[in-house]
Tab-separated table of C-alpha atoms in Angstrom:
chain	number	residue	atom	x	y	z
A	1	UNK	CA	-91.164	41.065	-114.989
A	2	UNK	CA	-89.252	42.732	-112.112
A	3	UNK	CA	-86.775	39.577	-112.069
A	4	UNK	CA	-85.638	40.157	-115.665
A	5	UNK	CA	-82.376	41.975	-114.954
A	6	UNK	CA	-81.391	40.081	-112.049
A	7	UNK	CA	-78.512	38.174	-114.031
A	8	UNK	CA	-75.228	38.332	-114.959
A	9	UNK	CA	-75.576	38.150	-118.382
A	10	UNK	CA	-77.632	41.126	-118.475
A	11	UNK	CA	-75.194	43.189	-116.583
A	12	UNK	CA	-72.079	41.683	-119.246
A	13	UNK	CA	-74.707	41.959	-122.573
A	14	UNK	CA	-75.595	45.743	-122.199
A	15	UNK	CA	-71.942	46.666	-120.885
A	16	UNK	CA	-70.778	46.343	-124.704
A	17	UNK	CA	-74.101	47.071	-126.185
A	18	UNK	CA	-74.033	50.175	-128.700
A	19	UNK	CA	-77.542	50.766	-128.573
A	20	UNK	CA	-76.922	51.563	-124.551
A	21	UNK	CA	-74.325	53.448	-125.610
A	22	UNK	CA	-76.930	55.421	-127.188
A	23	UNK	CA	-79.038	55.835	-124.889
A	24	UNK	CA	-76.619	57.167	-122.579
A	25	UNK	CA	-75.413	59.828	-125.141
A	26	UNK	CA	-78.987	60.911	-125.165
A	27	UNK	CA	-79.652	61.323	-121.368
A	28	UNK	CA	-76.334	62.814	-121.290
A	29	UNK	CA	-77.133	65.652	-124.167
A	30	UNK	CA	-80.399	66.444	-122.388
A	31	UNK	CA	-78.817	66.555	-119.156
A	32	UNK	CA	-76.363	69.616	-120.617
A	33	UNK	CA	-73.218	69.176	-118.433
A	34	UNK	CA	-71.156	71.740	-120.141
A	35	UNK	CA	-68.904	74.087	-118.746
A	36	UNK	CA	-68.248	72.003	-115.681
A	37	UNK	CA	-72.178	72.283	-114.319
A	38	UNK	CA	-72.023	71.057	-110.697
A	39	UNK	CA	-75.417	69.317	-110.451
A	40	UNK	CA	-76.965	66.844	-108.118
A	41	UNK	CA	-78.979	63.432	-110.396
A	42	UNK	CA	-81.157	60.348	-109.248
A	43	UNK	CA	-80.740	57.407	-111.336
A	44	UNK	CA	-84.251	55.483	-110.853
A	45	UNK	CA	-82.810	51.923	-111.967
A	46	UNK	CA	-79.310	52.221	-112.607
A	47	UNK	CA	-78.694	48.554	-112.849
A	48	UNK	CA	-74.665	47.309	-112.192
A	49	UNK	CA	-73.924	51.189	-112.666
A	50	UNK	CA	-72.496	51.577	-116.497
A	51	UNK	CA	-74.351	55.275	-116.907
A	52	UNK	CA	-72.743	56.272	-113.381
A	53	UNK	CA	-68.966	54.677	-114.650
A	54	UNK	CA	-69.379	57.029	-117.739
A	55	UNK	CA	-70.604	59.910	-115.894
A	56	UNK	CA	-67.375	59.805	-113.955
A	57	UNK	CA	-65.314	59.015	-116.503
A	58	UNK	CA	-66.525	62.212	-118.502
A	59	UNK	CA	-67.616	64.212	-115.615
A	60	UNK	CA	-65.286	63.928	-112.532
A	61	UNK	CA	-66.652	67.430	-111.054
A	62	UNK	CA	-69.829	65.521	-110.745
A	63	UNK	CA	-70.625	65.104	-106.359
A	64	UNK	CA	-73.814	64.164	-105.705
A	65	UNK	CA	-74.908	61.124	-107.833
A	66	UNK	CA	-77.406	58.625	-105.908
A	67	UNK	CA	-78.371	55.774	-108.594
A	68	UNK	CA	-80.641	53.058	-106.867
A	69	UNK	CA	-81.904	49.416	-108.339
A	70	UNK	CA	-84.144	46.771	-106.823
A	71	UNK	CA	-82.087	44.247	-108.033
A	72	UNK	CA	-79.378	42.918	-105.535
A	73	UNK	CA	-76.948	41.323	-107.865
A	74	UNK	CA	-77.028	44.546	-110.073
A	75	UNK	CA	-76.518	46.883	-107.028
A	76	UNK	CA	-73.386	44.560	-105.722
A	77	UNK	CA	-71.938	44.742	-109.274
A	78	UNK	CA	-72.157	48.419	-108.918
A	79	UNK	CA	-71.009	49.019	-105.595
A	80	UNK	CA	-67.596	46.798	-107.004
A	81	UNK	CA	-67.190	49.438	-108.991
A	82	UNK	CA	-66.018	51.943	-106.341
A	83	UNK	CA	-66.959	55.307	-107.721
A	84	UNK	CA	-65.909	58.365	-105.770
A	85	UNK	CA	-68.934	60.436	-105.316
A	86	UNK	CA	-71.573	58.226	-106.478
A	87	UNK	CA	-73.911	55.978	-103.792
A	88	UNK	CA	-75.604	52.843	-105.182
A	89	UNK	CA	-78.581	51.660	-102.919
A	90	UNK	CA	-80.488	48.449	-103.253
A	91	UNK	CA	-84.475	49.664	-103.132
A	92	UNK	CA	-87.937	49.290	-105.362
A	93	UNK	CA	-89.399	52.394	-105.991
A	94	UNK	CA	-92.258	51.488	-104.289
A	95	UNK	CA	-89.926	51.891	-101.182
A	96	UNK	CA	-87.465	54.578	-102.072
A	97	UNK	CA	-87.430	57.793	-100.192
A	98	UNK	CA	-84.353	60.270	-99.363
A	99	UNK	CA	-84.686	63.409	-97.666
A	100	UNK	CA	-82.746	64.886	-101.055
A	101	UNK	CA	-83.679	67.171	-103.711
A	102	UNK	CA	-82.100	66.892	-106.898
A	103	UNK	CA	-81.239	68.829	-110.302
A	104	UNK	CA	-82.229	65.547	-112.356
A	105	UNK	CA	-83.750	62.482	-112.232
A	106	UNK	CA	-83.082	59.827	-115.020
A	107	UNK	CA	-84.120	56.273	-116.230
A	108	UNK	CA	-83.139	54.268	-119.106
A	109	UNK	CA	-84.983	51.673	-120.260
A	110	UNK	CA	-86.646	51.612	-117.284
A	111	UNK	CA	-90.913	52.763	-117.592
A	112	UNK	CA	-91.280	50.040	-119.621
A	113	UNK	CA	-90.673	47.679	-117.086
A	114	UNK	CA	-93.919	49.632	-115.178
A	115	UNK	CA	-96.372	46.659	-115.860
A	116	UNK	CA	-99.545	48.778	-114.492
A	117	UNK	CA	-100.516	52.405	-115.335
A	118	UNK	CA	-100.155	52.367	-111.189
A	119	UNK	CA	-96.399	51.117	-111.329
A	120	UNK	CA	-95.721	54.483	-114.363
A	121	UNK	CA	-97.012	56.891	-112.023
A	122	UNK	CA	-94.866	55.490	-109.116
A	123	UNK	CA	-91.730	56.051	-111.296
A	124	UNK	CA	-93.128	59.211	-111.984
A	125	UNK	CA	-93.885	60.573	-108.461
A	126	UNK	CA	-90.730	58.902	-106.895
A	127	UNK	CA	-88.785	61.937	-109.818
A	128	UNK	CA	-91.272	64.387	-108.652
A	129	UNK	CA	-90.941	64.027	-105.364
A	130	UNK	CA	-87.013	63.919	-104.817
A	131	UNK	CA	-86.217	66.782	-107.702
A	132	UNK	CA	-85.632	70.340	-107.410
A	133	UNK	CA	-88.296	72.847	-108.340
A	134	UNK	CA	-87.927	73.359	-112.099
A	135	UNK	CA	-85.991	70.131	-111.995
A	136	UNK	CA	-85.818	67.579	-115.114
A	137	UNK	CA	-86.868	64.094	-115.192
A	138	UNK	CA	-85.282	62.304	-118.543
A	139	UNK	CA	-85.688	58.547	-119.535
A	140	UNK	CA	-85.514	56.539	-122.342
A	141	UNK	CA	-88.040	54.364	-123.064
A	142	UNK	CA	-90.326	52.648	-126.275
A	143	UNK	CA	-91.356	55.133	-128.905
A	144	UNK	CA	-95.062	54.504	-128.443
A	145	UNK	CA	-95.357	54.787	-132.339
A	146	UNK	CA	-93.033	51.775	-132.780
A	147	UNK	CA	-94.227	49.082	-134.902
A	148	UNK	CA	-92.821	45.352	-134.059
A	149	UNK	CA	-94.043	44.193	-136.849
A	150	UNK	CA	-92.391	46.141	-139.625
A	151	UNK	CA	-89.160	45.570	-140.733
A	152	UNK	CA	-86.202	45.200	-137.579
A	153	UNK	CA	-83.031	47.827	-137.730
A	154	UNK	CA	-81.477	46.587	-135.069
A	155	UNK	CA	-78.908	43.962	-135.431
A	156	UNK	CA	-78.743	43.730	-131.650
A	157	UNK	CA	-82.551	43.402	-130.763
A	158	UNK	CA	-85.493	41.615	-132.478
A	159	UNK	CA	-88.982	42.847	-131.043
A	160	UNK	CA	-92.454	41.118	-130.775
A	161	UNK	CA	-95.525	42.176	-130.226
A	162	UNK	CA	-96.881	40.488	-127.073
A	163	UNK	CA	-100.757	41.052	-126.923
A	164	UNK	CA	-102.415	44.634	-126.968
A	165	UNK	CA	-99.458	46.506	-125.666
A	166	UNK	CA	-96.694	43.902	-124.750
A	167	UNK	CA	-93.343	43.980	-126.069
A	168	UNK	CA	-91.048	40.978	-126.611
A	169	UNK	CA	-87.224	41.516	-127.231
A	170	UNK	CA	-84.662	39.159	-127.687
A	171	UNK	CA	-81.288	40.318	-126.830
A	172	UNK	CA	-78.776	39.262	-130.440
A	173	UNK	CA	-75.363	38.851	-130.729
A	174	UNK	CA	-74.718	41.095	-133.994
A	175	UNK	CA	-71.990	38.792	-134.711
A	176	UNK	CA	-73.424	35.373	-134.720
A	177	UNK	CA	-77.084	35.937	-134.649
A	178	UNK	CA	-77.426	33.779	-131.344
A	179	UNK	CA	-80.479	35.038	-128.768
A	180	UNK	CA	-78.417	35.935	-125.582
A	181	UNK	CA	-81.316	36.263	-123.485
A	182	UNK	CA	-85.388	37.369	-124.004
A	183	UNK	CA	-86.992	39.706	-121.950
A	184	UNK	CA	-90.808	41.307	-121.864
A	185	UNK	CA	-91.712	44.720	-121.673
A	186	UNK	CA	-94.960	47.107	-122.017
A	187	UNK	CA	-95.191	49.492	-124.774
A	188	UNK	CA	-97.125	52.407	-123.454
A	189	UNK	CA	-99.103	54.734	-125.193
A	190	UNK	CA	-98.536	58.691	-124.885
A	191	UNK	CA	-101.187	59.228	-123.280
A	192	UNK	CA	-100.136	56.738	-120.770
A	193	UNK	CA	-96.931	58.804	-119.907
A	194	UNK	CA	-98.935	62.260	-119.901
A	195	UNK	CA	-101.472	60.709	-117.158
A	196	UNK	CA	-98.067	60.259	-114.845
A	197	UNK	CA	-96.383	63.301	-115.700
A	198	UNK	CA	-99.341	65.353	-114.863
A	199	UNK	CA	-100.055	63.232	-111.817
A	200	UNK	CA	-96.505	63.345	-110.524
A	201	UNK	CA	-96.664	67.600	-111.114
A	202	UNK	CA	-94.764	68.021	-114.322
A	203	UNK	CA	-96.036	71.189	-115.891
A	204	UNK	CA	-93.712	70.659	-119.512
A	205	UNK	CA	-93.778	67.274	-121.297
A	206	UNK	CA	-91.742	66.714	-124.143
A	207	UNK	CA	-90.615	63.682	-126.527
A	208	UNK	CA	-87.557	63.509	-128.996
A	209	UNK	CA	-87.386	60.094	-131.212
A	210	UNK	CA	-83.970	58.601	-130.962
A	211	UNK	CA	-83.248	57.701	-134.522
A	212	UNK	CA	-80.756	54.846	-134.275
A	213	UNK	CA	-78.735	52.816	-137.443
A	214	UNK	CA	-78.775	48.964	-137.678
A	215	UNK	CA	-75.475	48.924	-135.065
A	216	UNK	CA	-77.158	50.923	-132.936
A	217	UNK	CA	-75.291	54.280	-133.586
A	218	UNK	CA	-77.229	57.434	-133.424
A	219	UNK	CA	-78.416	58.856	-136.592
A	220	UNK	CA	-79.000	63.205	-137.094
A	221	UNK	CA	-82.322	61.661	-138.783
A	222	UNK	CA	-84.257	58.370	-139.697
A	223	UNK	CA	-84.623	59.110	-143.561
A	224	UNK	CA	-88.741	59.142	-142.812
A	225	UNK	CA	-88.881	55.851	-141.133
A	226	UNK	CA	-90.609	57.861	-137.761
A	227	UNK	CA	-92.665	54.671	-136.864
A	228	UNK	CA	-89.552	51.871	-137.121
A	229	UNK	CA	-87.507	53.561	-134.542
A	230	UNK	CA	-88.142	51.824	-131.085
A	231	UNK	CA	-86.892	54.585	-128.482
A	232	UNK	CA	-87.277	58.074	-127.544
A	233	UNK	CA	-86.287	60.601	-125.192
A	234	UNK	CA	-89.113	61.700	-122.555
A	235	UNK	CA	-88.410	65.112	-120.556
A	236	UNK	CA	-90.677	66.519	-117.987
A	237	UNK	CA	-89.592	69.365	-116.163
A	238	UNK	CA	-91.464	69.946	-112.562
């Protein structure tokens, strides 16, 4: 499952996906950079480094951003990015460990990729253990009350329900309909992500569904379809 994301296509597919683009709006609303806040964040996953190029973009005051991947190809299309202030480092979590304290940690799409309840609470106590006390830890990741097999919203995804708590999506094209590329997830339950919060030393847990349209835009509401939306916004504050 780890080897998903080691491609290209990926990297190009999610670059002009709006659904990302969504999820990034998200992390960046619960991260509350406002009036030029000069904070220190941990991206666990960042992938070829699309959140950091919009972080920079919108937030040049930002110094101290340290986004890290296990994937090699990802990391080098990050580094050939070249943003000031930002470090991208190769690493698992199983392996990653800076003498650093920060003000956040985030992931996107990234805890569902944890195939064992042992792999959540490692993404969970790697945040812990590098943030700040009263520091936040905010991902996105599967609304545990999705359904797969109701209706699909999303032009850009279909999903599948893969055994007891798998999750298959195929990547669309919203303009032709063509699968771009498939990858497999884990759904986990609540309680799942409680277990590693408390674990890891959160004291608050909290949950907001991201209510997205067909296109991926973000919605104020989801007209009562709760249980269709796929994501959601997890916070835990240490």
């Amino acid at each position: 499952m780890k080897d998903q994301f080691d491609r290209i296509e990926y990297s190009a597919f999610i670059g002009n996906d709006e659904s990302r683009g969504a999820h990034y709006a998200a992390v960046i609303d619960a991260l509350d950079l406002k009036n030029g806040n000069l904070v220190s964040i941990l991206d666990i996953g960042c992938g070829s480094g699309d959140f950091e190029v919009l972080l920079a973009n919108k937030f040049p005051h930002l110094n101290n951003i340290l986004a890290y991947d296990p994937q090699s190809v990802q990391v080098s299309e990050a580094k050939k990015k070249s943003l000031e202030n930002v470090e991208f480092v190769c690493c698992s979590t199983l392996h990653f460990d800076r003498d650093q304290k920060f003000d956040f940690a985030v992931s996107i799409l990234v805890l569902p990729y944890a195939e064992t309840q042992e792999d959540l609470n490692d993404v969970f106590a790697v945040a812990s253990r590098h943030l700040k006390p009263c520091g936040k830890f905010i991902s996105v990741t599967y609304n545990p009350d999705f359904d797969p097999d109701e209706e699909q919203i999303l032009a850009s995804r279909n999903f599948e329900r893969l055994g007891l708590n798998g999750l298959g999506v195929k990547f669309v094209d919203p303009e032709n309909g063509g699968v771009q590329f498939e990858t497999k997830a884990v759904q986990h339950g609540a309680n799942s992500y409680m277990a590693a919060a408390h674990l890891s030393g959160f004291s608050k847990i909290s949950h907001d569904v991201l209510y997205l349209d067909k296109n991926g835009a973000r919605m104020s509401s989801d007209n009562g379809l709760i249980a269709r939306q796929p994501y959601m916004v997890l916070e835990c504050i240490k």
